[in-house]
Coordinates of C-alpha atoms and ligand atoms in Angstrom, one line a residue:
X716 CA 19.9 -10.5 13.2
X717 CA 18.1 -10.8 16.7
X718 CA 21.2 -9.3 19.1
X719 CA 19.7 -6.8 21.1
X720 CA 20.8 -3.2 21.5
X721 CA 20.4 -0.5 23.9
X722 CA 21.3 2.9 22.0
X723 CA 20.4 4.1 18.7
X724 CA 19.8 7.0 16.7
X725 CA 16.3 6.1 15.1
X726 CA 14.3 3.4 15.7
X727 CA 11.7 2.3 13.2
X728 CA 8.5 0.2 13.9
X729 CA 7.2 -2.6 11.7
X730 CA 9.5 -4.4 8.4
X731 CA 6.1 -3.9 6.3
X732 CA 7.1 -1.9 3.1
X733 CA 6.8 1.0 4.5
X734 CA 9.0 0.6 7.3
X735 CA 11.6 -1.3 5.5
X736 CA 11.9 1.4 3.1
X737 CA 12.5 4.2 5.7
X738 CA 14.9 1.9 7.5
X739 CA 16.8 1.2 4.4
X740 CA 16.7 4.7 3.1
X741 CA 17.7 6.5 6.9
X742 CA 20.3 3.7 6.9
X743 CA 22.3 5.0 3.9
X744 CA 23.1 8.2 6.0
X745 CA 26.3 8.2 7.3
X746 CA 26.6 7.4 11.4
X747 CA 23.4 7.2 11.9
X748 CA 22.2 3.8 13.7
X749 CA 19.5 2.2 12.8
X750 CA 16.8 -0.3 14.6
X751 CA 14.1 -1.9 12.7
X752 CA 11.7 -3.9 14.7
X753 CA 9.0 -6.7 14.6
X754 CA 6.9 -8.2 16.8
X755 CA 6.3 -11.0 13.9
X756 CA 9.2 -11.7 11.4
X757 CA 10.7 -9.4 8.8
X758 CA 8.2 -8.3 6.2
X759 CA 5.7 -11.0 6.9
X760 CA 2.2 -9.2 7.7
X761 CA 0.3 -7.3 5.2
X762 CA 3.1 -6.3 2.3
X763 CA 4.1 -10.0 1.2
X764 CA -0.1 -10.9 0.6
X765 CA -0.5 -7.6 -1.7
X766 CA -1.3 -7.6 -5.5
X767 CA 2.2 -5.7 -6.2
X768 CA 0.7 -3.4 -9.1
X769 CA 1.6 -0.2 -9.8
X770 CA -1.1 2.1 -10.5
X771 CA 0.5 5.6 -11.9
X772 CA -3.3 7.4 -13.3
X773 CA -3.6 8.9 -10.1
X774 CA -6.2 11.6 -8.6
X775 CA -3.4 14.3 -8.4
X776 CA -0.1 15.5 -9.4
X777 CA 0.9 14.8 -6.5
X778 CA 0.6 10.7 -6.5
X779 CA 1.6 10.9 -10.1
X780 CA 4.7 12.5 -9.3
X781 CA 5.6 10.0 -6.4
X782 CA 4.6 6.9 -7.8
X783 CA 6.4 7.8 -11.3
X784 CA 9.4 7.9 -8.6
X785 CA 8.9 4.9 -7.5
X786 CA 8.4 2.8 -10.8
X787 CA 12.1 4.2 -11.1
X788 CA 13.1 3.0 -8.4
X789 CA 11.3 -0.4 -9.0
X790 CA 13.1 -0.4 -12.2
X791 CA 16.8 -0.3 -10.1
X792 CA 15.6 -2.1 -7.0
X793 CA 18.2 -4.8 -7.1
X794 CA 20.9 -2.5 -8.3
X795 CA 19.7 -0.3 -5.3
X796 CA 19.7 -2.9 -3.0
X797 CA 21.7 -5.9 -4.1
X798 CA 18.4 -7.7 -3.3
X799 CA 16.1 -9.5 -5.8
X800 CA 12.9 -8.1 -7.1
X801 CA 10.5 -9.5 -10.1
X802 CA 8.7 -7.0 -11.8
X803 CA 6.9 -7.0 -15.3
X804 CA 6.4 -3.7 -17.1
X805 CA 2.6 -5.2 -18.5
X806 CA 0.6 -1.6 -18.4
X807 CA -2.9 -1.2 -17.8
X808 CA -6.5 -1.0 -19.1
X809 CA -8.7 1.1 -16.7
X810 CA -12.8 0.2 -17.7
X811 CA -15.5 2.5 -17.4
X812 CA -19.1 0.8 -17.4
X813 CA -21.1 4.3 -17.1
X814 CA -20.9 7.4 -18.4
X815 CA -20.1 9.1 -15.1
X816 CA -17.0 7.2 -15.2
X817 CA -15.9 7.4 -18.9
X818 CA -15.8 11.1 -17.7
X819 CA -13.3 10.5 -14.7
X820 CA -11.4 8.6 -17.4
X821 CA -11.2 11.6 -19.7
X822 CA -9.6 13.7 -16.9
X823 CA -7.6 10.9 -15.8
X824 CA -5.8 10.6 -19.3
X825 CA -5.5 14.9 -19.3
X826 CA -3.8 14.5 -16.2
X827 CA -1.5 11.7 -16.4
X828 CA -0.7 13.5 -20.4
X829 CA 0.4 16.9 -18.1
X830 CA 2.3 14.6 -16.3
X831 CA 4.4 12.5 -18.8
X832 CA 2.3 9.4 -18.4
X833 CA 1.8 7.2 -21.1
X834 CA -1.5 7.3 -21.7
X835 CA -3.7 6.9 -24.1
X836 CA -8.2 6.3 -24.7
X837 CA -8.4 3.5 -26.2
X838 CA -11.8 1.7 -27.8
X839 CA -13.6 -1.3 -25.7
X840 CA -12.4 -3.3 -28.7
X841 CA -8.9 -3.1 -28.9
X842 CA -9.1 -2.9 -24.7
X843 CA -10.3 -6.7 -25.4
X844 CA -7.2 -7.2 -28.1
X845 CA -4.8 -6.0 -25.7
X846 CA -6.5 -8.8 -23.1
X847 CA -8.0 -11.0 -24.4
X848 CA -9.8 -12.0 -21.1
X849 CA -11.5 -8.7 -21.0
X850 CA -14.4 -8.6 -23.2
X851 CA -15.6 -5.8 -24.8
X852 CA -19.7 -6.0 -23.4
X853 CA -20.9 -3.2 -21.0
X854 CA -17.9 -0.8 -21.8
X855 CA -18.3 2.5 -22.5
X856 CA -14.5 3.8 -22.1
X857 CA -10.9 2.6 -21.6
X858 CA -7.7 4.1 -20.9
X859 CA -4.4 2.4 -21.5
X860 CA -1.5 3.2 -19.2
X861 CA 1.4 2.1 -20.6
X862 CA 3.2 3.0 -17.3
X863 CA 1.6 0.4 -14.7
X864 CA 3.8 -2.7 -13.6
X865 CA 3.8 -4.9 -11.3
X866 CA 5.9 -6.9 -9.3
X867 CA 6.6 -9.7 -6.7
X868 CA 5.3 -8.2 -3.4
X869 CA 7.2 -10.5 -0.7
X870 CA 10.2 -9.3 -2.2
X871 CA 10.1 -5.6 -1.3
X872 CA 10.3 -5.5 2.5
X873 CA 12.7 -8.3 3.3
X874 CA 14.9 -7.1 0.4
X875 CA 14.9 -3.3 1.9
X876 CA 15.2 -4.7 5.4
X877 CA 18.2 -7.4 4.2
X878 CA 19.8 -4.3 2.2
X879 CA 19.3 -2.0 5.6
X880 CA 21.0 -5.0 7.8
X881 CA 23.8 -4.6 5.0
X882 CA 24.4 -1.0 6.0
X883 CA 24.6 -1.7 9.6
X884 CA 20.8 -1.5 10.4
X885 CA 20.0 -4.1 13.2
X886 CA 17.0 -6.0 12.4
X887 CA 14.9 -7.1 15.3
X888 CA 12.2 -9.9 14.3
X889 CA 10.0 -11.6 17.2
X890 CA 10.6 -8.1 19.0
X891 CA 7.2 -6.7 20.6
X892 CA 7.2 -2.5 20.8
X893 CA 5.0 -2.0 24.1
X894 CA 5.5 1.5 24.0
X895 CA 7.0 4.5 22.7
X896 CA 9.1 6.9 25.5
X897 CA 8.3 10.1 25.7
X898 CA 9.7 12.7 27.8
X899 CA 8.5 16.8 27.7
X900 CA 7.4 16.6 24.5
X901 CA 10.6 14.7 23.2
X902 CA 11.1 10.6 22.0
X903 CA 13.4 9.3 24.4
X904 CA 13.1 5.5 22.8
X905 CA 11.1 2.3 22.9
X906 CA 10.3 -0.1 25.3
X907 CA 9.7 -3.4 23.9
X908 CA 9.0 -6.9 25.4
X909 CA 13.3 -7.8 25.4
X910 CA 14.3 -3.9 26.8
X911 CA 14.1 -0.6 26.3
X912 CA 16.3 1.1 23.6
X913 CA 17.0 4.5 23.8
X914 CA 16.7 7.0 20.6
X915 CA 15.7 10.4 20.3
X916 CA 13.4 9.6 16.3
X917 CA 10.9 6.8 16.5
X918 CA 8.6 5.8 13.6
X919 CA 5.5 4.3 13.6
X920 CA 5.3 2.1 10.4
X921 CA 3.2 -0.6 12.3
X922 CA 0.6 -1.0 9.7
X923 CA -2.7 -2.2 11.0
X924 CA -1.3 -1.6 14.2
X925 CA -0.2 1.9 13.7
X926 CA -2.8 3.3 16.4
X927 CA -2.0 0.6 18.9
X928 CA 1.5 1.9 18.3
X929 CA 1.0 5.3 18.6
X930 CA -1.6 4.9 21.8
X931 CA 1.0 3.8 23.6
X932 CA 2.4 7.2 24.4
X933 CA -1.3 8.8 24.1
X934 CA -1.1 10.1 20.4
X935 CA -4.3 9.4 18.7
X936 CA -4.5 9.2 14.8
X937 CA -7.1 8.5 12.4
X938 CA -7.4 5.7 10.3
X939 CA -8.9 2.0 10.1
X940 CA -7.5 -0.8 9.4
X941 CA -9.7 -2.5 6.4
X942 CA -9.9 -6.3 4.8
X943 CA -8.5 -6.5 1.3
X944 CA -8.0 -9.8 0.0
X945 CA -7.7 -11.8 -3.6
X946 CA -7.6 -14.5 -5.8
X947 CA -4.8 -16.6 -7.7
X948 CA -6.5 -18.6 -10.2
X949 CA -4.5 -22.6 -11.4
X950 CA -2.9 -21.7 -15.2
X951 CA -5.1 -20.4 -18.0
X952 CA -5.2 -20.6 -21.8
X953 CA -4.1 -17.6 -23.4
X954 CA -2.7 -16.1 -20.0
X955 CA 1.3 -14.7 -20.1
X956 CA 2.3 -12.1 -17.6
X957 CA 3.0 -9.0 -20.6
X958 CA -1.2 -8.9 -20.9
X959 CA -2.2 -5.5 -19.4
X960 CA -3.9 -5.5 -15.8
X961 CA -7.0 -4.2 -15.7
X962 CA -9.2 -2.5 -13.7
X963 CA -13.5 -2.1 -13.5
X964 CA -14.0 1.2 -11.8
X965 CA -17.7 1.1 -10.9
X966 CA -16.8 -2.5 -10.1
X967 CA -13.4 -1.6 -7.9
X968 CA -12.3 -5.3 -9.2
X969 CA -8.5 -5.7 -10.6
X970 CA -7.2 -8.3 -12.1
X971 CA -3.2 -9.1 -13.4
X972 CA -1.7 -12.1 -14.7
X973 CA 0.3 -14.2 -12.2
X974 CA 2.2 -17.9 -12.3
X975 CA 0.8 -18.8 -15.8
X976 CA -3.3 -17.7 -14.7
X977 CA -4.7 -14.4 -13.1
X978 CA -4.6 -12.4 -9.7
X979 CA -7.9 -10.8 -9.0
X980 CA -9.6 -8.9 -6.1
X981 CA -12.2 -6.3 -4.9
X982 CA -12.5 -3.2 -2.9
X983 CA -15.4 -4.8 -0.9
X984 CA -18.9 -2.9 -1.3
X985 CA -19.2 -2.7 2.7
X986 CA -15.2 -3.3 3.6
X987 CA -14.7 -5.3 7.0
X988 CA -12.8 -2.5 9.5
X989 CA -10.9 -4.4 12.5
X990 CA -10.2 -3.1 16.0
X991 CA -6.6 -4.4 16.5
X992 CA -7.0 -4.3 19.4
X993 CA -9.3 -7.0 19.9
X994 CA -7.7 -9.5 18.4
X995 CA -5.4 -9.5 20.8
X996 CA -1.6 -9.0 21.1
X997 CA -0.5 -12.0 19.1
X998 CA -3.0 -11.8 16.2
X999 CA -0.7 -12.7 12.8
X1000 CA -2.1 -11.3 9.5
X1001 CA -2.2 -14.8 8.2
X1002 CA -5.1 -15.6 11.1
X1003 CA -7.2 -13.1 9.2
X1004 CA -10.9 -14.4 8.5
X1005 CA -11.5 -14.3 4.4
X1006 CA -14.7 -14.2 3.1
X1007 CA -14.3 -15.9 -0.2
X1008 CA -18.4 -15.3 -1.1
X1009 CA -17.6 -11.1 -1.3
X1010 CA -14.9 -12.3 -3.9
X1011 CA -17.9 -14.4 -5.6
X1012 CA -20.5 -12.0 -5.8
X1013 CA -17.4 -9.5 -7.4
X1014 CA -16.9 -11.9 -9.9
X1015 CA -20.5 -12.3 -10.7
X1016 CA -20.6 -8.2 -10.8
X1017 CA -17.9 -8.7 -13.6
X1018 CA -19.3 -11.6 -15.3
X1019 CA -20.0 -9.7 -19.2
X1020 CA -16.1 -8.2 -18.7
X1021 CA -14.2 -10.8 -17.3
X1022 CA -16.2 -13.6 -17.7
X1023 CA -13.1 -16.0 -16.8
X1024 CA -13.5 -15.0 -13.3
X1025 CA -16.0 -17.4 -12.9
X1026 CA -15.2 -20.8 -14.3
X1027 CA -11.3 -20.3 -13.2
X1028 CA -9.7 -22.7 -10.8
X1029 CA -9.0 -21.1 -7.7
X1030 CA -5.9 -21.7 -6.3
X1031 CA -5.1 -19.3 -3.7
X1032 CA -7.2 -16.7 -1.8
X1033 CA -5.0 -14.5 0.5
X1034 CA -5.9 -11.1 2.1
X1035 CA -4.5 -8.8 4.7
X1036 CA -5.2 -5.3 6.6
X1037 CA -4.2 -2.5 4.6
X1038 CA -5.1 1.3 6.4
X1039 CA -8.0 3.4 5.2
X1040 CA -7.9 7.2 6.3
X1041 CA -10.5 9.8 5.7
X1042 CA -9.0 11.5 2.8
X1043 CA -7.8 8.6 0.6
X1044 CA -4.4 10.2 1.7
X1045 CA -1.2 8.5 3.5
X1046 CA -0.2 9.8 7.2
X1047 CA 3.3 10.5 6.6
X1048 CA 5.7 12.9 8.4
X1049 CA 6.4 14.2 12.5
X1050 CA 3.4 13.7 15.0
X1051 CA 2.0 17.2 16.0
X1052 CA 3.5 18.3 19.7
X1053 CA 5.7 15.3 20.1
X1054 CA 9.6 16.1 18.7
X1055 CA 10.9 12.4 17.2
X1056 CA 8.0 10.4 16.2
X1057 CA 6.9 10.2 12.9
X1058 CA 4.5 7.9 10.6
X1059 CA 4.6 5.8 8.0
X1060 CA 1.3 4.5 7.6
X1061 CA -2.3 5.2 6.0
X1062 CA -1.5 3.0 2.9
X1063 CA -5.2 3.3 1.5
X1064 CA -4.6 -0.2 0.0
X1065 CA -1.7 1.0 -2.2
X1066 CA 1.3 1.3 0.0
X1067 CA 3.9 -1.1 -1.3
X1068 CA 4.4 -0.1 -4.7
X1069 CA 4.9 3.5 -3.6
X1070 CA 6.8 2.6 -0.2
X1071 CA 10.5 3.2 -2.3
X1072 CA 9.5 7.2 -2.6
X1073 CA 8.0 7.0 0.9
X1074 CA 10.9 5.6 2.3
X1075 CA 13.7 7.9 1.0
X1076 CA 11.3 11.3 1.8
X1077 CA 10.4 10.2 4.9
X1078 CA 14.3 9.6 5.8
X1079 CA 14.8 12.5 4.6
X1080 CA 12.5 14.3 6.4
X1081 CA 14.0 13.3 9.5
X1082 CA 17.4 14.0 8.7
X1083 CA 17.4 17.1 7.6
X1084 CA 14.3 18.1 9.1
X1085 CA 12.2 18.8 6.0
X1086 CA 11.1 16.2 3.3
X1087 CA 12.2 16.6 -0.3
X1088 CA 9.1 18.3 -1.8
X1089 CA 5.5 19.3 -0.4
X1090 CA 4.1 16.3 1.1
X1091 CA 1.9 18.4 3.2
X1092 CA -1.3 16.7 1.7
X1093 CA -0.1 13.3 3.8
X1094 CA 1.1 14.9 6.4
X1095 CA -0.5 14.6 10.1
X1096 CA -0.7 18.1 10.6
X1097 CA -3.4 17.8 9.0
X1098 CA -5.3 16.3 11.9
X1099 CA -3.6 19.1 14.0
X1100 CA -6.6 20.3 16.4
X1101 CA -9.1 18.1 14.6
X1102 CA -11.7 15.5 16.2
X1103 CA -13.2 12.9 14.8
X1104 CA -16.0 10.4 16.2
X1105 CA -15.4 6.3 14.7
X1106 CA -18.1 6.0 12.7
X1107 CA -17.7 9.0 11.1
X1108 CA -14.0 8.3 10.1
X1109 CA -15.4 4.5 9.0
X1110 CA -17.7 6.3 6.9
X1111 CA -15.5 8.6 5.2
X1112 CA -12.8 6.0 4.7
X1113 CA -15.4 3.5 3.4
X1114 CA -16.2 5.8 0.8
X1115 CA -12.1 6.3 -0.1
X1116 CA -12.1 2.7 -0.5
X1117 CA -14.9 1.3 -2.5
X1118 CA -14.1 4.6 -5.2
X1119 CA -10.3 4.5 -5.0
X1120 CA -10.6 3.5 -8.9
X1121 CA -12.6 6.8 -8.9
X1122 CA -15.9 6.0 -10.0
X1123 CA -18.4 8.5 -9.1
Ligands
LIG301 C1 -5.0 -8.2 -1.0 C2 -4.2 -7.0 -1.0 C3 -3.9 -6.4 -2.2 C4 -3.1 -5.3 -2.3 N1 -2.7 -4.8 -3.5 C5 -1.8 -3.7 -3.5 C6 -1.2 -3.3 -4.8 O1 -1.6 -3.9 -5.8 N2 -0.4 -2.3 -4.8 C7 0.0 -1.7 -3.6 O2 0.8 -0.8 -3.7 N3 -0.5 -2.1 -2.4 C8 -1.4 -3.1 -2.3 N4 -1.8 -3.5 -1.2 C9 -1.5 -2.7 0.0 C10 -0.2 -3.0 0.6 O3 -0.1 -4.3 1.0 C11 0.0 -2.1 1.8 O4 -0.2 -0.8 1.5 C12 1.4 -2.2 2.4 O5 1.9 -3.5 2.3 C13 1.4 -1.7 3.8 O6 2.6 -1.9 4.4 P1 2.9 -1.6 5.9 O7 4.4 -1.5 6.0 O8 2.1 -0.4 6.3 O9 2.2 -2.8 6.7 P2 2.7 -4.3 7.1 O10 3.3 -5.0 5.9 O11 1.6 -5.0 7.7 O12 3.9 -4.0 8.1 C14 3.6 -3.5 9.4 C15 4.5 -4.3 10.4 O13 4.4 -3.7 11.7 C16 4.6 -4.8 12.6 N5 4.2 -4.3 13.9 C17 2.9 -4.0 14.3 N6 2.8 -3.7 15.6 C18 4.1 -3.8 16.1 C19 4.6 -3.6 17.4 N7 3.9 -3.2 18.4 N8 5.9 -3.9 17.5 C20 6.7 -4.3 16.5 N9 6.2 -4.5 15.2 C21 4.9 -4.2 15.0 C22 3.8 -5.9 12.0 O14 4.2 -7.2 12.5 C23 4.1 -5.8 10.5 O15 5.2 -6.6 10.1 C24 -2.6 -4.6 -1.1 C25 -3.0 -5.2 0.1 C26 -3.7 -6.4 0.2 C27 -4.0 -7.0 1.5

């Protein structure tokens, strides 16, 4: 780990999940060299501080298809990888408080039934029997997903980045990108604060730095980096980590069992956005300002569901910088008008437990030039010839982010 190199085929940006994945998955082709950088250690920003569920009831076929992928390859992580990676197969209850949202629920369950989910409506009641902590007050509807997991989120990137090392992937930790070379329209490498490497594919999986990133060679892209953060409550009565997750949708609160008690958070009413930029080159994810009364007032919001919200110990509140774009949609895939960079970014809050599909398309898409199946709807063609003003990306992904439960 740490020796520096000057030559490579692909260099990727950033040991977050998403970047660790590519890495891992570009290193399994044969011959082909592999850099993965950090300006902080491996995998130690946003990924490690995430929730680690799996939500597979997603808005299109699309997302069902990919994250059904990657709960497979959840499943075989560790025989994938040789690395080590908790997950519990719990399933879900997603809550709808209004009839607007019982609705989304109803299309939600025809969809994920078309799509070989197991899925089922189920009555408030036996929503509470499955969890006990849920209580049955205020709800109109509630779908069981017997699909959702979740899992141990520090252990994804450093075990993709360990398994990448494995295959001959250098690791770089405490290794600054200050720019990314470009030369008549072509990648020629990265110049970071110990030298420049040389490499004709770069990708940009810098997280809530992906614009920084990508600014440095003058390629703008649209998304925002956004607050999420949670609770870990002390032990409970009656918790056990096989009790379904569950999720409020008007509410955007979640909740799983973790360490013997709960992990709960909220997609924030009126979400904090940061300018990277601003807080300065050295700025750690663990620096991040929480705001523990938004988590509060969630809980209060909740109170007739999950009433033990409110009286349960707190004993951790974390949070990092997921990306928000204006679509709800990832920005995955070649840069228009530059040949060799690609993304790996635009998480909308839900990157890590999908970042094993990501990975392997997106390493396939730069090896054989086309990715596996149409990903066009994340691609950043997209934003080919497009502009967009600040405020009116903020208030587009604002909306993408208080209703990504889809409440209406
Ligand atoms: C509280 C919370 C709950 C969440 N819950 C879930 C969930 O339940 N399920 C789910 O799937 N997702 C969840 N997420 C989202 C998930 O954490 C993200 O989607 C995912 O971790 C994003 O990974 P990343 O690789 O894009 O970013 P990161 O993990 O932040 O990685 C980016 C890396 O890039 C590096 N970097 C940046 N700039 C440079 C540079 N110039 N040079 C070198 N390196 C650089 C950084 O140091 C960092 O390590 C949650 C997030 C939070 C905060």
């Amino acid at each position: 780990m740490g020796v520096m190199i000057s030559k490579a085929d692909a260099i990727v940006i950033g040991s977050g999940g998403l970047g660790a994945a590519t890495a891992y998955y570009l290193s399994k082709r044969e011959r082909l060299s592999v850099v993965l950088i950090d300006k902080h250690h491996i995998g130690s920003q946003t990924s490690p501080r995430a929730a680690g569920m799996v939500s597979c009831a997603r808005k299109s076929d699309l997302m069902i298809g990919l994250i059904k992928d990657a709960c497979r390859k959840i499943e075989t992580f560790t025989e994938e990888t040789g690395q080590p990676l908790d997950w519990v197969h719990s399933g879900s209850l997603k809550i709808a408080r209004r009839p607007q949202d019982a609705e989304v629920i109803k299309a939600d369950f025809e969809r994920g039934r078309r799509n070989g989910l197991d899925v089922e409506l189920i009555s408030p009641e036996r929503a509470s029997g499955l969890n006990p902590f849920l209580k049955p007050t205020g709800v109109v509807a509630a779908m069981r997903v017997g699909d959702d997991r979740y899992f141990d989120p520090p252990q994804v990137a450093v075990g993709y980045a360990r398994a990448a090392a494995a295959r001959g992937a250098t690791l770089l930790p405490k290794t600054d990108a200050l720019a990314v070379n470009i030369r008549t329209g072509k990648v020629t490498g990265v110049t970071t604060a110990k030298g420049t490497i040389e490499a004709p594919v770069v990708v940009d999986a810098a997280g809530a730095w992906t614009r920084q990133v990508a600014e440095t060679s003058g390629i703008r892209v649209p998304l925002v980096p956004t607050r999420q953060q949670l609770v870990v409550t002390e032990p409970l009565d009656g918790a056990h980590a096989n009790l379904p997750m569950v999720r409020i949708m008007d509410a955007a609160v979640y909740m799983r069992p973790c360490q013997g008690g709960v992990l709960w958070g909220v997609y924030e009413e009126a979400p904090r956005f940061f300018d990277m930029q601003s807080l300065g080159p050295n700025f750690d994810i663990k620096d991040m300002p929480l705001n523990i009364e938004v988590l509060r007032s969630a809980a209060v919001e909740v109170k007739d569901q999950l009433p033990i919200l409110q009286t349960a110990q707190v004993r951790e509140v974390r949070g990092g910088i997921p990306t928000m774009t204006a679509d709800g949609h990832h920005i995955l895939g070649p840069a228009p008008g530059v040949e060799g960079f690609y993304f790996a970014s635009g998480c909308n809050v839900a990157g890590l437990s999908i970042s094993p599909t990501v990975g392997e398309a997106l390493a396939k898409w730069i090896v054989d030039g086309e990715p596996p199946f149409d990903l066009s709807p994340m691609s950043c063609m997209r934003f080919k010839d497009k502009s967009w003003s600040e405020a009116r990306l903020q208030r587009e992904a604002t909306w993408q982010y208080r209703h990504f439960y889809g409440a209406v």
